[in-house]
Amino acid sequence: MTVPTRRPTPATAAGPLPPGSFGAFVSAARAAGRLVVQPRMGMSDPRAMRAGLAATRAADATTVGTITIDSYTRVGDQAAARRALAEGVPLNGYPLVTYDTAVTRSVLDGIQDHTFPVQVRHGSAAPQDIVAALLLAGLDATEGGPVSYCLPYGRTPLTASVENWVRSCELLARTRDHGAEPHLETFGGCMMGQLCPPSLLVALSVLEALFFAQHGLRSVSLSYAQQTDPAQDEEALHALRRLADVLLPDVDRHIVVYTYMGVYPRTPDGARLLLEESARLAVRTGAARLIVKTAAEAHRIPTVRENAEALEAAARAAEAEAASGRVPELDVSGRASEPDASGRAFGPVPDTGIHAEASALVQAVLEISPDLGRALPLAFERGYLDVPFCLHPDNAQRTRSYLDTDGRLRWSAIGSMPLGGIVELAHEPRLTSSGLLGALRHVEQRFDAAALDPSPAHRPLDDGHRPPTRVALPDEGR
């Protein structure tokens, strides 16, 4: 069961994007060969939030701004947010809904413009009030999704999240009546942050983008979080692009890569190596935007200065990769092009079955109903979509993944997902608690080892971008 392949048609339905829109800015940067880099950033003090945006804009990189919402606002507890502000208690983000619109406009005044768009990030399964507040403040770019901002974050029923996201999408889409082109990024490719096999991340990212398009969005981005193996990530990102080309041909779209979201290296050099690898991955796979992390991630919330340094480090790594001569031109099938005029030849994108798995998952959901608002909850109810290690009541919890000896994420149990005959299941012993902790720390250990011992055996990547011998994991019960 696979999604039929066809050559995509030009993205004409969206029409020309208006100047100053988030999608237009990223598209122009991509056309100029520049990777857009973006921080995770949110402060409850408006002056600090403004300073963070100003530093992001001033960084020596092609950047977009971020306003990340606090946890009270994320769950709709505006009373708690108001109390915290009244008592002078700092929040872990910007309380967009609580502040008067004039406050947020003053934060943005003179900083946000057509050369520096700003995206609101929130994590909410009920984002209607957040969307209304950001639109009133003059913003029209945000992110999330009915699945990705529901299952990992609480116990909101998936059906309720879907209804909330339908209303939010329609609210965003109506801004086109006033000359805007709102942008919505799916968080589906970042489910659980780590230990989710890439094919499911790809499928969820595509399905949420299709959901956005069904409910009026014409400019979207599809996310994918860097995982444990660079070659596997490269294959996954090409699979994501192939599916988006086929299923979203008439939608303005780009791919956004997230620097690794799991347990982060504890050494500054290890963290830098991991960030640089994510930037190189984004460039090699044609992604247009990168969400960065900083060297402080393993210890505390980063400062504005540390965020700016991470943005600049990622930009330098991206520029070096683009100039290296190792970046292939890709056709719509995801295969590398023929040798160019200089005679450089590139091998085909690796294929270990990620595209076939993701296609099967997407097709199974689309066969339930063409209405994704109906199909997505039913897909989870039937176990066609099932996220490993996710404890949400609407998740079947019958799938399992593991990290093989080469550091690749693989399925050990697929439950009712339609992957029979596609996935070769390994007969792995049941994952123990120590084995799970070892898998969760795999990336941290590998990059810290590379930072402490720069010998070839510990380098994260060799010159051909292939994974080296991995740092040994603790006993995983094998």
XYZ file of C-alpha atoms in Angstrom:
478
model
C 0.000 0.000 0.000
C 1.851 3.065 -1.245
C 1.080 6.635 -2.144
C 1.079 6.851 -5.952
C 3.963 8.846 -7.337
C 3.508 11.538 -9.969
C 5.349 14.615 -11.046
C 4.023 17.535 -8.996
C 2.448 20.522 -10.649
C 3.704 24.043 -9.920
C 2.429 25.635 -6.714
C -0.052 27.917 -8.424
C -3.023 27.697 -6.073
C -1.342 29.839 -3.438
C -0.366 32.471 -5.976
C 2.473 34.912 -5.337
C 3.162 35.255 -1.628
C 2.758 38.812 -0.327
C 5.992 40.600 0.602
C 6.713 40.297 4.305
C 5.001 36.964 4.753
C 6.883 34.242 6.595
C 6.730 31.884 3.617
C 7.949 34.547 1.186
C 10.934 35.393 3.392
C 12.033 31.748 3.676
C 11.458 31.178 -0.030
C 13.648 34.166 -0.941
C 16.422 32.996 1.375
C 16.310 29.510 -0.093
C 16.487 30.929 -3.634
C 19.588 32.874 -2.565
C 21.190 29.717 -1.171
C 20.933 30.748 2.482
C 19.687 28.538 5.307
C 17.295 30.373 7.627
C 18.194 29.772 11.286
C 15.833 30.303 14.188
C 16.125 30.119 17.988
C 13.822 28.724 20.630
C 13.149 31.837 22.701
C 10.481 33.155 25.060
C 10.666 35.577 28.010
C 7.814 36.847 30.135
C 9.231 40.367 30.509
C 8.338 42.380 27.374
C 11.651 44.278 27.511
C 13.610 41.017 27.641
C 11.486 39.570 24.834
C 12.160 42.609 22.690
C 15.900 42.398 23.435
C 15.892 38.734 22.434
C 14.216 39.491 19.127
C 16.612 42.375 18.482
C 19.635 40.139 19.130
C 18.230 37.474 16.825
C 17.747 40.037 14.083
C 21.263 41.434 14.587
C 22.979 38.021 14.464
C 25.383 37.423 11.584
C 23.022 34.955 9.913
C 19.754 34.818 7.982
C 17.293 34.680 10.858
C 13.640 34.756 11.786
C 12.372 35.587 15.249
C 10.612 33.430 17.793
C 8.142 34.240 20.547
C 7.594 31.098 22.615
C 4.519 31.020 24.837
C 4.598 30.166 28.564
C 3.158 26.964 30.007
C 0.124 28.605 31.661
C -0.945 30.129 28.358
C -0.313 26.844 26.583
C -2.931 25.082 28.711
C -5.335 28.034 28.785
C -4.787 28.991 32.446
C -4.789 32.748 31.941
C -5.698 33.359 35.590
C -2.438 31.729 36.715
C -0.481 33.744 34.150
C -2.071 36.983 35.421
C -1.250 36.098 39.035
C 2.364 35.356 38.157
C 2.756 38.669 36.363
C 1.091 40.549 39.226
C 3.452 38.905 41.745
C 6.543 39.454 39.609
C 7.134 35.725 39.111
C 9.028 35.017 35.868
C 7.326 32.623 33.461
C 8.966 30.162 31.090
C 7.721 32.032 28.048
C 5.816 35.069 26.815
C 2.163 35.278 28.057
C 0.769 36.502 24.755
C -2.901 36.138 25.637
C -2.559 37.844 29.027
C -0.734 40.942 27.817
C -2.697 43.712 26.182
C -2.243 43.761 22.414
C -0.522 47.146 22.689
C 2.224 45.576 24.834
C 3.013 42.952 22.227
C 2.912 45.500 19.443
C 5.478 47.557 21.359
C 7.694 44.469 21.637
C 7.579 44.071 17.852
C 7.667 47.731 16.836
C 10.735 48.551 14.760
C 11.984 44.938 14.840
C 9.470 42.833 12.936
C 9.230 43.749 9.247
C 9.564 42.167 5.798
C 13.260 41.458 6.483
C 12.616 39.825 9.854
C 9.372 37.854 10.280
C 8.460 36.448 13.698
C 6.838 33.098 14.486
C 4.828 32.269 17.619
C 5.528 28.844 19.165
C 3.228 27.481 21.848
C 2.630 23.723 22.342
C -1.143 23.948 22.763
C -3.875 21.465 21.874
C -6.369 24.340 22.124
C -4.630 27.268 20.424
C -7.629 29.380 19.425
C -6.981 32.171 21.931
C -3.272 32.163 21.116
C -3.986 32.435 17.390
C -6.473 35.254 17.969
C -3.940 37.140 20.111
C -1.066 36.782 17.661
C -3.239 37.983 14.793
C -4.322 41.050 16.774
C -0.643 41.810 17.420
C 0.118 41.782 13.686
C 1.666 38.291 13.479
C 0.528 35.506 11.188
C 3.035 32.646 11.555
C 2.809 29.867 14.112
C 3.212 26.100 14.413
C 1.961 22.889 15.988
C -0.721 20.452 14.916
C -3.741 18.444 16.098
C -1.636 15.319 16.789
C 1.803 16.684 17.616
C 0.531 19.247 20.125
C -1.902 16.804 21.711
C -0.403 13.356 22.285
C 2.935 14.298 23.913
C 1.675 17.182 26.055
C -1.295 16.062 28.151
C -4.560 14.137 28.140
C -6.741 16.304 25.889
C -8.779 13.890 23.736
C -7.496 13.763 20.178
C -10.973 14.499 18.824
C -11.092 17.708 20.876
C -7.635 18.728 19.693
C -8.686 18.183 16.083
C -11.754 20.398 16.540
C -9.631 23.096 18.172
C -7.120 23.006 15.343
C -9.849 23.172 12.697
C -11.072 26.438 14.217
C -7.526 27.756 14.577
C -6.628 26.979 10.968
C -9.774 28.652 9.719
C -9.050 31.710 11.862
C -5.562 31.965 10.380
C -6.813 31.409 6.843
C -9.293 34.282 7.085
C -6.405 36.749 7.322
C -5.999 36.385 3.558
C -9.092 38.551 3.258
C -6.862 41.380 4.545
C -3.934 40.723 2.198
C -1.879 38.435 4.455
C -0.608 34.924 3.738
C -0.483 33.112 7.087
C 2.058 30.360 7.636
C 1.638 27.220 9.726
C 4.402 24.740 10.548
C 3.626 21.164 11.482
C 5.343 19.808 14.589
C 4.530 16.250 13.477
C 8.114 15.449 12.549
C 9.216 16.051 16.139
C 6.896 13.668 18.008
C 8.363 12.752 21.417
C 11.661 14.385 20.434
C 13.590 11.121 20.129
C 13.373 7.333 19.716
C 10.520 7.532 17.202
C 11.500 5.794 13.940
C 11.819 8.290 11.074
C 9.051 6.854 8.888
C 6.393 7.710 11.481
C 7.801 11.219 11.909
C 7.678 11.737 8.151
C 4.111 10.425 7.923
C 2.851 12.595 10.780
C 4.507 15.687 9.348
C 2.869 15.111 5.959
C -0.543 14.296 7.458
C -0.611 17.438 9.592
C 0.434 19.564 6.614
C -2.410 18.007 4.599
C -4.770 18.803 7.491
C -3.634 22.446 7.414
C -4.170 22.640 3.663
C -7.638 21.097 3.946
C -8.585 23.854 6.371
C -7.471 26.784 4.281
C -3.709 27.219 4.777
C -1.717 27.794 1.583
C 1.747 28.272 3.117
C 3.096 25.507 5.354
C 6.352 24.011 6.558
C 7.012 20.352 7.318
C 9.210 19.541 10.301
C 11.698 16.791 11.021
C 13.797 16.446 14.169
C 17.390 15.267 13.836
C 17.592 11.759 15.287
C 20.425 9.364 16.074
C 21.993 8.564 12.688
C 22.911 11.111 9.987
C 22.467 8.750 7.036
C 19.040 7.678 8.294
C 18.058 11.314 8.826
C 19.174 12.174 5.304
C 17.035 9.399 3.865
C 14.057 10.483 5.982
C 14.267 14.094 4.850
C 14.364 13.080 1.214
C 11.325 10.859 1.820
C 9.542 13.807 3.438
C 10.269 16.014 0.461
C 9.121 13.370 -2.040
C 5.789 12.884 -0.260
C 5.218 16.628 0.092
C 5.943 17.138 -3.607
C 3.298 14.570 -4.512
C 0.611 15.370 -1.955
C 0.995 19.151 -1.559
C 1.853 20.310 -5.087
C -0.236 23.475 -4.963
C 0.842 24.676 -1.518
C 3.788 26.936 -0.719
C 5.966 24.729 1.461
C 9.408 24.213 2.868
C 11.119 21.759 5.201
C 12.389 22.755 8.636
C 14.950 20.668 10.521
C 15.193 20.692 14.304
C 18.565 20.240 15.934
C 18.444 17.126 18.111
C 15.712 17.433 20.756
C 16.783 14.671 23.144
C 19.437 14.477 25.870
C 22.018 16.999 24.768
C 25.832 16.762 24.973
C 27.147 18.119 28.266
C 30.388 19.548 26.896
C 30.316 22.832 24.950
C 32.354 21.295 22.131
C 30.087 18.264 21.936
C 27.036 20.521 21.735
C 28.704 22.590 19.015
C 29.522 19.478 16.969
C 25.905 18.322 17.179
C 24.579 21.734 16.142
C 26.971 21.865 13.203
C 25.938 18.392 12.094
C 22.275 19.452 12.063
C 23.136 22.475 9.915
C 25.041 20.312 7.443
C 22.134 17.858 7.358
C 19.700 20.673 6.544
C 21.862 21.920 3.674
C 22.500 18.458 2.181
C 18.799 17.626 2.119
C 17.494 20.923 0.760
C 15.778 22.045 3.968
C 15.124 25.767 4.120
C 15.092 26.419 7.853
C 16.822 25.120 11.000
C 15.654 25.412 14.612
C 18.859 25.556 16.650
C 19.883 24.583 20.163
C 22.705 26.040 22.230
C 25.685 24.751 24.177
C 23.767 25.468 27.401
C 20.887 23.068 26.641
C 22.103 20.273 28.947
C 22.356 22.592 31.938
C 19.896 25.509 31.864
C 17.817 27.887 29.785
C 20.202 29.635 27.370
C 20.854 33.357 27.459
C 20.124 35.673 24.558
C 23.846 35.861 23.829
C 24.120 32.063 23.732
C 21.190 31.887 21.331
C 22.838 34.429 19.027
C 26.114 32.483 19.135
C 24.274 29.274 18.208
C 22.566 30.986 15.288
C 25.889 32.231 13.961
C 27.613 28.864 14.454
C 24.833 27.104 12.561
C 24.998 29.667 9.750
C 28.776 29.207 9.403
C 28.424 25.419 9.258
C 25.671 25.724 6.645
C 27.739 28.068 4.484
C 30.730 25.731 4.655
C 28.615 22.755 3.669
C 27.031 24.627 0.768
C 30.504 25.574 -0.487
C 31.948 22.096 -0.046
C 30.847 20.632 -3.374
C 29.167 17.737 -1.565
C 25.586 18.948 -1.958
C 23.684 17.205 -4.776
C 20.916 18.644 -6.885
C 17.850 16.462 -6.383
C 15.020 15.641 -8.735
C 11.395 15.223 -7.639
C 11.909 11.520 -6.905
C 14.524 12.349 -4.291
C 17.343 10.926 -6.382
C 20.573 12.765 -6.977
C 21.078 14.441 -10.312
C 23.556 13.574 -13.021
C 27.115 14.952 -12.717
C 27.247 18.710 -13.146
C 29.468 20.717 -15.459
C 32.437 20.340 -13.114
C 32.184 16.569 -13.364
C 31.110 16.048 -9.740
C 28.936 12.973 -9.404
C 26.784 12.090 -6.452
C 25.439 8.688 -5.497
C 21.718 8.055 -5.056
C 19.972 8.916 -1.820
C 20.104 5.812 0.399
C 16.927 3.747 0.534
C 16.374 1.461 3.498
C 12.582 1.646 3.241
C 11.702 4.875 5.053
C 9.779 6.268 2.078
C 7.855 3.016 1.613
C 6.950 2.880 5.313
C 5.867 6.511 5.467
C 3.855 6.135 2.247
C 2.027 3.139 3.669
C 1.133 5.009 6.849
C -0.101 8.093 4.979
C -2.118 6.026 2.527
C -3.754 4.003 5.309
C -4.964 7.201 6.966
C -6.199 8.738 3.710
C -8.142 5.564 2.949
C -10.120 5.941 6.181
C -11.560 9.234 5.008
C -10.483 12.108 2.759
C -11.415 14.348 5.711
C -8.305 14.243 7.903
C -10.239 15.699 10.816
C -12.141 12.433 10.861
C -9.352 10.160 9.650
C -6.653 11.070 12.174
C -8.556 10.112 15.364
C -9.792 6.908 13.708
C -6.262 6.047 12.591
C -5.071 6.186 16.191
C -8.155 4.334 17.416
C -7.412 1.501 14.977
C -3.690 1.565 15.687
C -2.726 2.528 12.136
C -0.761 5.347 13.776
C 0.875 4.413 17.070
C 3.727 6.372 18.668
C 6.300 4.407 20.690
C 6.653 5.387 24.362
C 3.709 7.820 24.134
C 1.353 7.365 27.123
C -1.608 9.422 25.855
C -4.915 7.534 26.307
C -5.697 7.797 22.581
C -2.398 6.151 21.589
C -2.575 2.343 21.304
C 0.893 1.870 22.841
C 1.496 -1.386 20.946
C 4.558 -0.262 18.976
C 8.155 -0.285 20.133
C 11.416 0.982 18.725
C 15.049 0.434 19.585
C 18.492 1.655 18.685
C 20.487 -0.941 16.764
C 24.226 -1.473 17.091
C 24.854 1.001 14.248
C 22.898 3.732 16.028
C 19.838 3.582 13.730
C 16.261 3.725 14.989
C 14.320 0.583 14.075
C 10.966 -1.024 14.829
C 10.814 -4.001 17.179
C 6.991 -4.082 17.305
C 4.534 -2.485 14.875
C 1.213 -3.282 16.548
C -1.590 -2.695 14.025
C 0.322 -0.251 11.858
C 0.094 -1.210 8.140
C 3.777 -2.039 7.848
C 3.628 -5.811 7.577
C 5.801 -6.986 4.705
C 7.613 -3.635 4.620
C 9.396 -3.593 7.960
C 11.800 -6.339 8.905
C 11.259 -6.684 12.634
C 14.233 -7.523 14.770
C 13.794 -10.071 17.522
C 15.141 -7.820 20.232
C 14.733 -8.610 23.924
C 12.284 -6.355 25.710
C 13.906 -2.988 26.328
C 14.960 -2.621 29.962
C 15.044 0.622 31.907
C 18.840 0.699 31.682
C 18.640 -0.010 27.973
C 16.158 2.834 27.480
C 18.404 5.232 29.390
C 21.351 4.112 27.294
C 19.442 4.745 24.080
C 18.310 8.152 25.307
C 21.922 9.111 26.070
C 23.401 7.717 22.860
C 23.736 11.061 21.067
C 24.965 12.853 24.183
C 27.697 10.250 24.722
C 28.737 10.085 21.083
C 29.237 13.812 20.653
C 30.851 14.358 24.027
C 33.275 11.547 23.187
C 34.010 13.218 19.842
C 34.696 16.496 21.605
C 37.034 14.921 24.127
C 38.800 12.625 21.652
C 38.989 14.046 18.106
C 40.511 10.846 16.695
C 38.745 9.319 13.663
C 37.110 6.624 15.785
C 35.113 9.247 17.645
C 34.376 11.811 14.942
C 30.598 12.148 14.465
C 31.032 12.166 10.673
C 33.874 11.433 8.305
C 34.547 13.421 5.155
C 31.912 11.469 3.259
C 29.240 12.164 5.880
C 28.950 8.557 6.903
C 28.629 7.519 10.545
C 31.853 6.247 12.146
C 32.204 3.567 14.757
C 29.768 4.516 17.505
C 30.522 5.042 21.143
C 29.410 1.837 22.872
C 26.021 2.000 24.542
C 25.450 0.671 28.025
C 24.018 -2.847 28.149
C 20.554 -2.772 26.568
C 19.527 -6.255 27.687
C 20.725 -8.013 24.523
